[in-house]
Short mmCIF file of N, CA and C in Angstrom, two decimals:
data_model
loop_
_atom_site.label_atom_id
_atom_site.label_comp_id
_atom_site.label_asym_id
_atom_site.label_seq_id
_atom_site.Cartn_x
_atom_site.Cartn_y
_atom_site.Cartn_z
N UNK A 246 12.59 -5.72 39.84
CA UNK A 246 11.64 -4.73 39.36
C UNK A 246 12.38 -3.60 38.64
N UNK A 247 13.63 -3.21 39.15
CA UNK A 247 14.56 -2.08 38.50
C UNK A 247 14.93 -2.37 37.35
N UNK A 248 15.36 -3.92 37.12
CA UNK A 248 15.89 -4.32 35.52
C UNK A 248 15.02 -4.20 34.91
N UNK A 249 13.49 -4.91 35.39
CA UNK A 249 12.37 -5.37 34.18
C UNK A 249 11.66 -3.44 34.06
N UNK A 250 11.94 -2.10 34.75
CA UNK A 250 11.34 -1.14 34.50
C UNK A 250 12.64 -0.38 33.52
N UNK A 251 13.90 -0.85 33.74
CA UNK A 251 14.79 -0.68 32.50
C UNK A 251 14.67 -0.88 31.12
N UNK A 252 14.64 -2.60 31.34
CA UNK A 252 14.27 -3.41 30.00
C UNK A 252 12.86 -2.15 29.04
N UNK A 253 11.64 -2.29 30.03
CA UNK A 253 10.82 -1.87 29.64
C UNK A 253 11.07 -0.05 28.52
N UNK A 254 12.23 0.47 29.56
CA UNK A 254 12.33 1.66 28.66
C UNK A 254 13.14 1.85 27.87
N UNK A 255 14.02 0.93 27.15
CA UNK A 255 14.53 0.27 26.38
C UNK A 255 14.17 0.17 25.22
N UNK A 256 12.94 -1.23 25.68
CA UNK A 256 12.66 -1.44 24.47
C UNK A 256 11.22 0.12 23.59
N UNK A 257 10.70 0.73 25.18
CA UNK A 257 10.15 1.55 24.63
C UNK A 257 10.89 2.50 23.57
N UNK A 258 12.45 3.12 23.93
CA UNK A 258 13.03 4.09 22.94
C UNK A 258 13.33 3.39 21.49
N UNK A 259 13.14 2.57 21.31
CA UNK A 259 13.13 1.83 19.98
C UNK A 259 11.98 1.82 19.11
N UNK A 260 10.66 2.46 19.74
CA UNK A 260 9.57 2.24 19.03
C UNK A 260 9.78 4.05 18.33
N UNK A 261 9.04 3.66 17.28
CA UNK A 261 9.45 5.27 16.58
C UNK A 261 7.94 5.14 15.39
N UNK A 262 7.90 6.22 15.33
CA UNK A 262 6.53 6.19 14.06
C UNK A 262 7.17 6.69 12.99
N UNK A 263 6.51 7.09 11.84
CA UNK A 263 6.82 7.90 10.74
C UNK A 263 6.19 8.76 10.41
N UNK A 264 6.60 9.60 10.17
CA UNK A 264 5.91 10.94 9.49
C UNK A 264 6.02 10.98 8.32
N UNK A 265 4.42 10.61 7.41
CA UNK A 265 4.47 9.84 6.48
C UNK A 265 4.19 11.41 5.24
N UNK A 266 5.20 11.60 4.69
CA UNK A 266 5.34 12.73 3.55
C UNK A 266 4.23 12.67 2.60
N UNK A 267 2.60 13.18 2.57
CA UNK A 267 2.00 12.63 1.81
C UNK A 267 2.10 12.71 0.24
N UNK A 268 2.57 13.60 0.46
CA UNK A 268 3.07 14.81 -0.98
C UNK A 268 3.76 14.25 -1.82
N UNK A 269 5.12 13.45 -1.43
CA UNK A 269 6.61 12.88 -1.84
C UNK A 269 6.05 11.62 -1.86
N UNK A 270 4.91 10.84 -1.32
CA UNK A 270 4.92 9.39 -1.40
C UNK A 270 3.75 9.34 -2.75
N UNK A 271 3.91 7.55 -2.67
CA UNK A 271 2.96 8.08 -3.80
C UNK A 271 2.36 6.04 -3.98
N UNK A 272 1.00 5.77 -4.56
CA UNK A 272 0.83 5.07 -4.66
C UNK A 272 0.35 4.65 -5.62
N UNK A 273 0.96 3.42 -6.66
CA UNK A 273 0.68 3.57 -8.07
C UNK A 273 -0.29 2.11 -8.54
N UNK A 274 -1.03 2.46 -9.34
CA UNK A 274 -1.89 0.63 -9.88
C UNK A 274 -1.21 0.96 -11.81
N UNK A 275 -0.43 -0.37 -11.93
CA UNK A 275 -0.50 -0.62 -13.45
C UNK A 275 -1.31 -1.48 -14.14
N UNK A 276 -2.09 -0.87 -15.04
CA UNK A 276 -3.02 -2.33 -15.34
C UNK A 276 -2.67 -2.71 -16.74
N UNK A 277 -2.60 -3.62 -17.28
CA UNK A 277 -2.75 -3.67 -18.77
C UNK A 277 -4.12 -3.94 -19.28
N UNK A 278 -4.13 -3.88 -20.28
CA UNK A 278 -5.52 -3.95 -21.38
C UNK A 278 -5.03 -4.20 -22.37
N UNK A 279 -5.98 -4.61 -23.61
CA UNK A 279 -5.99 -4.79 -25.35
C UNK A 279 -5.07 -3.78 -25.70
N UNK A 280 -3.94 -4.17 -25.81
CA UNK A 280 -3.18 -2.81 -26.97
C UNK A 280 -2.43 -1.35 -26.22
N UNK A 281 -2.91 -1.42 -24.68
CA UNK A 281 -2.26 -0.28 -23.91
C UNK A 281 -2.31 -1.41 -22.44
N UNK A 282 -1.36 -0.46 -22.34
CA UNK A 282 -1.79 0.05 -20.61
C UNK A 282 -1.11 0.97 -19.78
N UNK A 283 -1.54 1.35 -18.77
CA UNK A 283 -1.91 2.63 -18.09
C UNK A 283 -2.15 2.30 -16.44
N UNK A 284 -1.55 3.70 -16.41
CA UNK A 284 -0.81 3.71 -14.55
C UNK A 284 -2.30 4.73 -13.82
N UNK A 285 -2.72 4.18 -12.63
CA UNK A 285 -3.38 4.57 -11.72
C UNK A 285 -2.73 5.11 -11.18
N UNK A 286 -2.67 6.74 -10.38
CA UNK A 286 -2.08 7.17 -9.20
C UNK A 286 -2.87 7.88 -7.97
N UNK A 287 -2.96 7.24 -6.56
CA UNK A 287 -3.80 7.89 -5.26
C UNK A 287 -3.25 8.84 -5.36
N UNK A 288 -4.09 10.33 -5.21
CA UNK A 288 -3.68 11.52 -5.55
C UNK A 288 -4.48 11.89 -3.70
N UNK A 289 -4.55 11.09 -3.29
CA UNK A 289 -4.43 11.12 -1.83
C UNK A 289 -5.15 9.88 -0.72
N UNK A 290 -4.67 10.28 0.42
CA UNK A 290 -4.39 8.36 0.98
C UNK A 290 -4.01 8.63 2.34
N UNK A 291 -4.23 7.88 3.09
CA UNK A 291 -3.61 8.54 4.74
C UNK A 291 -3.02 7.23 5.17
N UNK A 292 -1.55 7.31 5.06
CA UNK A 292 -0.78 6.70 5.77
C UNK A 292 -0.47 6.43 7.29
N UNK A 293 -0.56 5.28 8.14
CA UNK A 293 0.19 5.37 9.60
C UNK A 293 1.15 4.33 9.35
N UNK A 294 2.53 4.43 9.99
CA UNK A 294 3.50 3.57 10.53
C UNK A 294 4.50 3.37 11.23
N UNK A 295 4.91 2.50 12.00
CA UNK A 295 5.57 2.35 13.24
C UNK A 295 6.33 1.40 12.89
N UNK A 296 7.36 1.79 13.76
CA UNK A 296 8.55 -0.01 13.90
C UNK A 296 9.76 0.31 15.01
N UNK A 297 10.47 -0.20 14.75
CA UNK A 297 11.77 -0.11 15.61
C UNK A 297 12.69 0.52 14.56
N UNK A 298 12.92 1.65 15.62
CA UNK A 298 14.11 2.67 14.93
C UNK A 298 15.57 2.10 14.90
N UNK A 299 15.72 1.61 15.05
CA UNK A 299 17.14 0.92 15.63
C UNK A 299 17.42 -0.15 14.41
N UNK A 300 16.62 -1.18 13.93
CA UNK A 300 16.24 -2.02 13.18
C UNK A 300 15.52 -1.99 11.70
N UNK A 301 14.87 -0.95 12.11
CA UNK A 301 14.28 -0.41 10.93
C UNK A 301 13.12 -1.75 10.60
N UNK A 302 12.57 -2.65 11.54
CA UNK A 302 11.53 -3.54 11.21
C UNK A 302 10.44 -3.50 12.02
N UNK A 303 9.50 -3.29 10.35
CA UNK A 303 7.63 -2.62 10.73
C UNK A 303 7.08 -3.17 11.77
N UNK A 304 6.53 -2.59 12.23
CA UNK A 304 5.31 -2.69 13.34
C UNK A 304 4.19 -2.91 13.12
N UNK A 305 4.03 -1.20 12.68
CA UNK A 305 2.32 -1.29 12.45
C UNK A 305 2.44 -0.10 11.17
N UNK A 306 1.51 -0.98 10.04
CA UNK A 306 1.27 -0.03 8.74
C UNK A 306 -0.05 -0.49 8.02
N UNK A 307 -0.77 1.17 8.41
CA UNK A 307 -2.41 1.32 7.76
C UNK A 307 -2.31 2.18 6.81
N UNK A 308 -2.96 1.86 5.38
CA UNK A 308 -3.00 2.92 4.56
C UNK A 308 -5.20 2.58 4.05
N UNK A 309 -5.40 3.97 3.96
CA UNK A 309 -7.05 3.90 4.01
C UNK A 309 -6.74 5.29 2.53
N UNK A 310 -7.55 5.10 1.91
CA UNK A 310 -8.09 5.58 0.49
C UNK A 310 -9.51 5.54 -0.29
N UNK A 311 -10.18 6.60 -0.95
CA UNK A 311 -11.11 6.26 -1.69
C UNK A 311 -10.87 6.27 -2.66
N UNK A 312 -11.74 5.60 -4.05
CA UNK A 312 -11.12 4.74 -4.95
C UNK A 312 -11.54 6.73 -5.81
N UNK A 313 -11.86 7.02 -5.53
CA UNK A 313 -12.37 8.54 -6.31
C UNK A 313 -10.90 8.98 -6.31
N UNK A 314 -9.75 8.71 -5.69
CA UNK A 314 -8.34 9.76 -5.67
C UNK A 314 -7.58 8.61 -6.74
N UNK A 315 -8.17 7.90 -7.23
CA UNK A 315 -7.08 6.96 -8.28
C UNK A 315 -7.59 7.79 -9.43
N UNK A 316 -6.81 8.25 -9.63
CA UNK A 316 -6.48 9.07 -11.28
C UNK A 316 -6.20 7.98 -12.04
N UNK A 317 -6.59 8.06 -13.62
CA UNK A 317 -5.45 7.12 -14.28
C UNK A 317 -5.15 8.35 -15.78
N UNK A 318 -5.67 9.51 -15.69
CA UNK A 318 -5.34 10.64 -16.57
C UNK A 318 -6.50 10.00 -17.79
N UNK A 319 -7.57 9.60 -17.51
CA UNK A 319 -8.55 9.80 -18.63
C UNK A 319 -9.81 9.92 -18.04
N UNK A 320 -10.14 11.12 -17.66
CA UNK A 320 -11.56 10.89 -17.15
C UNK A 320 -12.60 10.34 -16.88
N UNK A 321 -12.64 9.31 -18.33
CA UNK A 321 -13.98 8.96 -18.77
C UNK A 321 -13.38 7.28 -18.05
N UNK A 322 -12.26 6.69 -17.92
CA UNK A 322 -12.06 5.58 -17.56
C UNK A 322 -12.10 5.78 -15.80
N UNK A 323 -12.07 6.50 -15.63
CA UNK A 323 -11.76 6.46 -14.00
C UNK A 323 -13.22 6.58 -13.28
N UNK A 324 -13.69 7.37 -14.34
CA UNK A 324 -15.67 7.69 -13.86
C UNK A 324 -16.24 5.90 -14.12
N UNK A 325 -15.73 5.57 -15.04
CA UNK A 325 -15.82 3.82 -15.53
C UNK A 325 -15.47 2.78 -14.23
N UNK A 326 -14.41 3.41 -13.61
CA UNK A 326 -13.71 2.56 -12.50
C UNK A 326 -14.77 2.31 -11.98
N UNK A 327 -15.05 3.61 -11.06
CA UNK A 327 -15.95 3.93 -9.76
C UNK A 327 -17.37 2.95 -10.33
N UNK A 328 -17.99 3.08 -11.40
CA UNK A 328 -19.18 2.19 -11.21
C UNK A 328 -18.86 0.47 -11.51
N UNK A 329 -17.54 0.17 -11.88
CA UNK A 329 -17.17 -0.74 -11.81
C UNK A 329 -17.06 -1.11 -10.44
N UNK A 330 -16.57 -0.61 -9.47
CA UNK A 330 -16.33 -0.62 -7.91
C UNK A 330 -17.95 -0.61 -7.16
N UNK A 331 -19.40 -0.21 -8.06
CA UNK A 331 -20.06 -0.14 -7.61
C UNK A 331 -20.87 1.31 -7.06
N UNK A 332 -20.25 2.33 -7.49
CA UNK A 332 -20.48 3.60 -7.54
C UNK A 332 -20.16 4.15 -6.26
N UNK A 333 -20.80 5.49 -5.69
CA UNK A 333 -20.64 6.11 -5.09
C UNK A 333 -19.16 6.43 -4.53
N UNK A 334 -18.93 6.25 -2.91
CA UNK A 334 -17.23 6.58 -2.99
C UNK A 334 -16.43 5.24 -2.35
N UNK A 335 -16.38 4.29 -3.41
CA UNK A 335 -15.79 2.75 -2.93
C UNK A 335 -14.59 3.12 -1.81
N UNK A 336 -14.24 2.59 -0.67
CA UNK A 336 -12.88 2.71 -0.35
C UNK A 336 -12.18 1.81 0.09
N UNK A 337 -10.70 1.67 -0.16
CA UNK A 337 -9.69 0.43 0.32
C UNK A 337 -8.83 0.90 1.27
N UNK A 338 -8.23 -0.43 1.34
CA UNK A 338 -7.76 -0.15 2.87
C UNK A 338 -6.13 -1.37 2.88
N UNK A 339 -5.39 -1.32 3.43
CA UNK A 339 -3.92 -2.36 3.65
C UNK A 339 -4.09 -1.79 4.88
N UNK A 340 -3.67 -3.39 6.14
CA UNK A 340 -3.72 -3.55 7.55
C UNK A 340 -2.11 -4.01 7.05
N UNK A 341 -0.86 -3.75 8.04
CA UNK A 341 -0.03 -4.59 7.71
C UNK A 341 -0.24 -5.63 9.26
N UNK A 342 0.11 -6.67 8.67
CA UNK A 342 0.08 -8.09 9.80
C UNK A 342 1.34 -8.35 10.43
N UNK A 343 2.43 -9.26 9.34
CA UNK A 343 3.58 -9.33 10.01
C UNK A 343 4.84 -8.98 8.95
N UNK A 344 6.03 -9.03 9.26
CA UNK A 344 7.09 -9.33 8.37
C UNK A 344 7.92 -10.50 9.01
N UNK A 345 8.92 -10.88 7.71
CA UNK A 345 9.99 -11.69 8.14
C UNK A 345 10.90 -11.70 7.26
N UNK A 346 12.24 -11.80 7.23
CA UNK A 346 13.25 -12.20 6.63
C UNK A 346 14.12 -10.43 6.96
N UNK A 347 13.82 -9.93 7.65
CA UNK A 347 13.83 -8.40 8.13
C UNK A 347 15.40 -8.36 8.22
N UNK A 348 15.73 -7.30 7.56
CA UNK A 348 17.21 -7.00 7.45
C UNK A 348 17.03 -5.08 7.46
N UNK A 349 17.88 -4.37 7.85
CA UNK A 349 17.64 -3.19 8.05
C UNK A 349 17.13 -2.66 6.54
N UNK A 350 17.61 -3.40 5.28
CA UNK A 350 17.25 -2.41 4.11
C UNK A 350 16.10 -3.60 3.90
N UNK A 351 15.22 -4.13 4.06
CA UNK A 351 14.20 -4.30 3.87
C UNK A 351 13.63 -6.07 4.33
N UNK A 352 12.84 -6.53 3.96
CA UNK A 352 12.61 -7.97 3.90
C UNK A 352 11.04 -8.52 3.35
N UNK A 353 10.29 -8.94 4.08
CA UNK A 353 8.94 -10.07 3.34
C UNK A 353 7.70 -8.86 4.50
N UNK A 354 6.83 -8.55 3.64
CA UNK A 354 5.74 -7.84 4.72
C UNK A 354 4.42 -9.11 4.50
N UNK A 355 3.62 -9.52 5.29
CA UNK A 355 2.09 -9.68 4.90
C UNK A 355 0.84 -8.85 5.46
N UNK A 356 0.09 -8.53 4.42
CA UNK A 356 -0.87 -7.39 5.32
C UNK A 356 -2.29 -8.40 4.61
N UNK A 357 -3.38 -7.35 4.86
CA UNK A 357 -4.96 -7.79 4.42
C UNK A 357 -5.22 -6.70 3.84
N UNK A 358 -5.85 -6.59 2.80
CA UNK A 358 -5.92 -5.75 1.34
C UNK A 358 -7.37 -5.94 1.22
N UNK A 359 -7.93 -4.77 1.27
CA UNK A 359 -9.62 -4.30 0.99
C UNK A 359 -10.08 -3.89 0.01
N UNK A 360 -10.79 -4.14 -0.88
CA UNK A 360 -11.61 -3.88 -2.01
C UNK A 360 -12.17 -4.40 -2.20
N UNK A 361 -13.70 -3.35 -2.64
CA UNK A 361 -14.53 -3.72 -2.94
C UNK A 361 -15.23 -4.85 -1.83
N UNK A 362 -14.79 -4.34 -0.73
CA UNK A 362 -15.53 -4.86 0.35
C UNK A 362 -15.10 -6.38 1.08
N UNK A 363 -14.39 -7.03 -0.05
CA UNK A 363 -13.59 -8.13 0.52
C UNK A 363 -11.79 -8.01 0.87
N UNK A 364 -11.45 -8.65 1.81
CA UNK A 364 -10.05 -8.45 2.00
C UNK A 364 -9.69 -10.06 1.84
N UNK A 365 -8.62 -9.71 1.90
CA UNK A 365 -7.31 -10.44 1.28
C UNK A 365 -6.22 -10.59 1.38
N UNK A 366 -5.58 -11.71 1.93
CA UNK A 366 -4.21 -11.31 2.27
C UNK A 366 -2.89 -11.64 1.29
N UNK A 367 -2.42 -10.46 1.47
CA UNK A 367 -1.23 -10.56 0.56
C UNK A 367 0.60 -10.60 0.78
N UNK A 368 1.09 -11.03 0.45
CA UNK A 368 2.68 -11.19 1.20
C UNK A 368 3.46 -9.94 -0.18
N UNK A 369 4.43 -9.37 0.17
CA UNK A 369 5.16 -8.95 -0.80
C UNK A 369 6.76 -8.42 0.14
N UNK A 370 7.48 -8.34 -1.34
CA UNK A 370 8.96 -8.03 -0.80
C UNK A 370 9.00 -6.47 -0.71
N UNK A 371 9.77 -5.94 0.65
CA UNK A 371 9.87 -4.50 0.11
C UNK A 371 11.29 -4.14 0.67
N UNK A 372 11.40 -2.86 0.92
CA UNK A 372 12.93 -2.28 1.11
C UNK A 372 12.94 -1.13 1.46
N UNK A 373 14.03 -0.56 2.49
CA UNK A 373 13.78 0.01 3.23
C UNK A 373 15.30 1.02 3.09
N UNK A 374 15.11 2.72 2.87
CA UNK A 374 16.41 3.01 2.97
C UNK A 374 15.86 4.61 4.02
N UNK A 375 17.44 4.83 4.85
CA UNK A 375 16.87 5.55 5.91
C UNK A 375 18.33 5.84 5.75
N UNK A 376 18.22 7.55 5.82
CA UNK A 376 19.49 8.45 5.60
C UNK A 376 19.51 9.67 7.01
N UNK A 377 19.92 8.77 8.47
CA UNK A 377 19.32 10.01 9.60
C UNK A 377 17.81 9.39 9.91
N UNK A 378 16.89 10.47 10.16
CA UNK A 378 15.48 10.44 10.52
C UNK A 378 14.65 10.24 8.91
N UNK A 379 15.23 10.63 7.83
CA UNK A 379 14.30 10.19 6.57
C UNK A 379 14.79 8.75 5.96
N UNK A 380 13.52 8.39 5.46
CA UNK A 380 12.83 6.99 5.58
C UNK A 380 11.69 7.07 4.17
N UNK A 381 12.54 5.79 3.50
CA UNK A 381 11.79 5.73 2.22
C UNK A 381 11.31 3.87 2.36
N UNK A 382 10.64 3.65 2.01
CA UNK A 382 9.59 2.30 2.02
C UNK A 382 9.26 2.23 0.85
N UNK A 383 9.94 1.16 -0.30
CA UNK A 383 9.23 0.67 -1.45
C UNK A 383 8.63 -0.66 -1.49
N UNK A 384 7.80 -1.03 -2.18
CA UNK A 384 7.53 -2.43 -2.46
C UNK A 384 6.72 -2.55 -3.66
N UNK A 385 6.37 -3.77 -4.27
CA UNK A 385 5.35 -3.97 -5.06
C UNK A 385 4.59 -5.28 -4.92
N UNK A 386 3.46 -5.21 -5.16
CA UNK A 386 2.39 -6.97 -5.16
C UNK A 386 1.67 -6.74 -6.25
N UNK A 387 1.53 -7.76 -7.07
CA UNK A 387 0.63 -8.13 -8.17
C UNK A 387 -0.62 -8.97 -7.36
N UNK A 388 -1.96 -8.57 -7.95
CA UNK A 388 -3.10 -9.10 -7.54
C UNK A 388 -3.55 -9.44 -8.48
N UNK A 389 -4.88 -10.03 -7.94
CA UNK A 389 -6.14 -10.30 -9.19
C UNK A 389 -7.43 -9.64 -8.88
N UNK A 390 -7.43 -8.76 -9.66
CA UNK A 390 -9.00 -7.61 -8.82
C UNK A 390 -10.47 -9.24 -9.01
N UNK A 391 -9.79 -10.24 -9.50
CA UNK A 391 -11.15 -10.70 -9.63
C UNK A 391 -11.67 -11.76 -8.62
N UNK A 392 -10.15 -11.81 -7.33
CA UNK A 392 -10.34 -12.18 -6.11
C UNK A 392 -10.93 -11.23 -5.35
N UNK A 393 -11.46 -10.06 -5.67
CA UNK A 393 -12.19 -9.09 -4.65
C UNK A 393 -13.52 -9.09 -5.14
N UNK A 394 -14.27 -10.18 -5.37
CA UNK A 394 -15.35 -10.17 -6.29
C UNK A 394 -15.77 -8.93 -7.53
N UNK A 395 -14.53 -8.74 -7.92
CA UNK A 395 -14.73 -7.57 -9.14
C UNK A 395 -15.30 -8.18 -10.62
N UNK A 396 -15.74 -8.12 -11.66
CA UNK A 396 -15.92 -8.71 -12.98
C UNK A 396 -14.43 -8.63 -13.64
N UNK A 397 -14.75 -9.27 -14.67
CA UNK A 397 -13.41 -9.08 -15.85
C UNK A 397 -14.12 -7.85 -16.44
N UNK A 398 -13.11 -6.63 -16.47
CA UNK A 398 -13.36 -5.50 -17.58
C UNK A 398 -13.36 -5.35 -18.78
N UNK A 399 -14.17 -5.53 -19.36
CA UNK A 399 -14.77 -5.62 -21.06
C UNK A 399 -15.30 -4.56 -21.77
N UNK A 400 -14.63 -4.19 -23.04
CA UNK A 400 -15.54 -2.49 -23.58
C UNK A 400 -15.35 -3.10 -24.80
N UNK A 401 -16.65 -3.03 -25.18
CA UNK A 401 -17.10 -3.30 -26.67
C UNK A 401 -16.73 -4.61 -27.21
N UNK A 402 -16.80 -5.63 -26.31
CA UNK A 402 -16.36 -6.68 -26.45
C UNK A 402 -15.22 -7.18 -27.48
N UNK A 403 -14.35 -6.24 -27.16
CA UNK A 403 -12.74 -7.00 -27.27
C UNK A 403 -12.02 -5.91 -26.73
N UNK A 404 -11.97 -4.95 -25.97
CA UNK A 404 -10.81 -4.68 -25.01
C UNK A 404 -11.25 -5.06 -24.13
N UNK A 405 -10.27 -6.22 -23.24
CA UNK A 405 -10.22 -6.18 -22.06
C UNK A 405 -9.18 -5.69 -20.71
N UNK A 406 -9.20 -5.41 -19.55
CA UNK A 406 -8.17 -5.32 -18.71
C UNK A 406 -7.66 -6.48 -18.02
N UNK A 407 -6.89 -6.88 -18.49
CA UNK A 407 -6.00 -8.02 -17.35
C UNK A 407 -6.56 -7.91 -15.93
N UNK A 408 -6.97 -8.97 -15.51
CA UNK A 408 -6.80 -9.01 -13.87
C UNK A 408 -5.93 -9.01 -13.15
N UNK A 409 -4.58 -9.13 -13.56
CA UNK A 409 -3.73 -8.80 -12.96
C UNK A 409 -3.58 -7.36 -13.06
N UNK A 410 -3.41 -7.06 -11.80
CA UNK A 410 -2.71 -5.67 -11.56
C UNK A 410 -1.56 -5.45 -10.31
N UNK A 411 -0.72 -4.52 -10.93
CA UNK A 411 0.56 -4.31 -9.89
C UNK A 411 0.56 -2.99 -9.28
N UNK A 412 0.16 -3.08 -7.85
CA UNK A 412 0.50 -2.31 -7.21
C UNK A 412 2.26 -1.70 -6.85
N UNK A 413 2.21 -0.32 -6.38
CA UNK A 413 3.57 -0.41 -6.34
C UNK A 413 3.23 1.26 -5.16
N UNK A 414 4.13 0.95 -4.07
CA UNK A 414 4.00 2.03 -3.09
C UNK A 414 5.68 2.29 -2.98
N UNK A 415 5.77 4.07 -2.92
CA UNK A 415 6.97 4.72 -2.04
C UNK A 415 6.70 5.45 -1.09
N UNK A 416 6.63 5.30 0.08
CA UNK A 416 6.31 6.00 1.36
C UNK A 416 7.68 6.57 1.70
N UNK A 417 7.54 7.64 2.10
CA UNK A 417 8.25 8.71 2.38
C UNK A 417 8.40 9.79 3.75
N UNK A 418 8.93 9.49 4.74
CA UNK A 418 8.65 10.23 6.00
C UNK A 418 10.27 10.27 6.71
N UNK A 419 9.77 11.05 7.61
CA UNK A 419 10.63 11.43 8.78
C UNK A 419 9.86 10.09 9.77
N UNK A 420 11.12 9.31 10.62
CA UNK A 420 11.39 9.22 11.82
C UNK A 420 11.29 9.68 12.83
N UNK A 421 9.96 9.13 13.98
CA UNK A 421 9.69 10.10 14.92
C UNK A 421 9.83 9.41 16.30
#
């Protein structure tokens, strides 16, 4: 009973959260279209995440957002988004599930990805650098918004937006 209440606090001092910098992190959508394209940025988003401090491999990572904080710096396209999304205040969501190939500077995450009311699961590579208690988390995944039952985006019938789009996150926190 003495080893297994050891073991137990053990492995408890290894669990650590993050104190997720909302300010310094940042979460970006690139889309292309006819002749341009142009970067989305969450201009706010509430991060949670956990893992082993020791290892530096995730635990648990929720990020929740409404689609109203994606800027893309043109007003009139972003007011376009939202009734594309269906109006009012659409919101998404990333559950992370598992990782593997986990090496302290990073490895393979899979989470379930929300929009527009359907989720989805997605795998991507990310990386991990930690200087002390600060802790930076990059990655990127390319999707297809037209697996979230979204339309193909069409204006004036010949610009369109690619369905592909690349997400790309830097999370930024203290070690807690």
């Amino acid at each position: 009973q003495t080893a297994y209440c050891f073991c137990c606090a053990v492995a408890l001092s290894q669990a650590a959260t993050l104190d997720v910098d909302e300010g310094n992190s940042r979460i970006q959508v690139d889309a292309k279209a006819t002749g341009h394209g142009f970067t989305g940025t969450l201009e706010k988003f509430t991060c949670k995440a956990a893992g082993d401090k020791t290892t530096n491999k995730p635990e648990a990572l929720s990020i929740t957002w409404d689609f109203t904080d994606l800027k893309t710096a043109d007003v009139k396209r972003d007011a376009e988004m939202i009734k594309w999304l269906g109006g009012g205040k659409p919101k998404g969501s990333f559950s992370f599930v598992k990782a593997w190939d986990e090496k302290p500077e990073g490895g393979k995450a899979q989470g379930t990805l929300t929009i527009n009311g359907v989720s989805k699961t997605i795998s991507f590579p990310y990386t991990v650098a930690r200087e002390g208690a600060n802790m930076t988390i990059d990655g990127r995944v390319t999707i297809d918004y037209k697996t979230f039952g979204l339309e193909m985006i069409r204006s004036m019938m010949v610009m369109t937006v690619d369905p592909k789009l690349v997400i790309r996150f830097h999370i930024v926190g203290k070690v807690k």
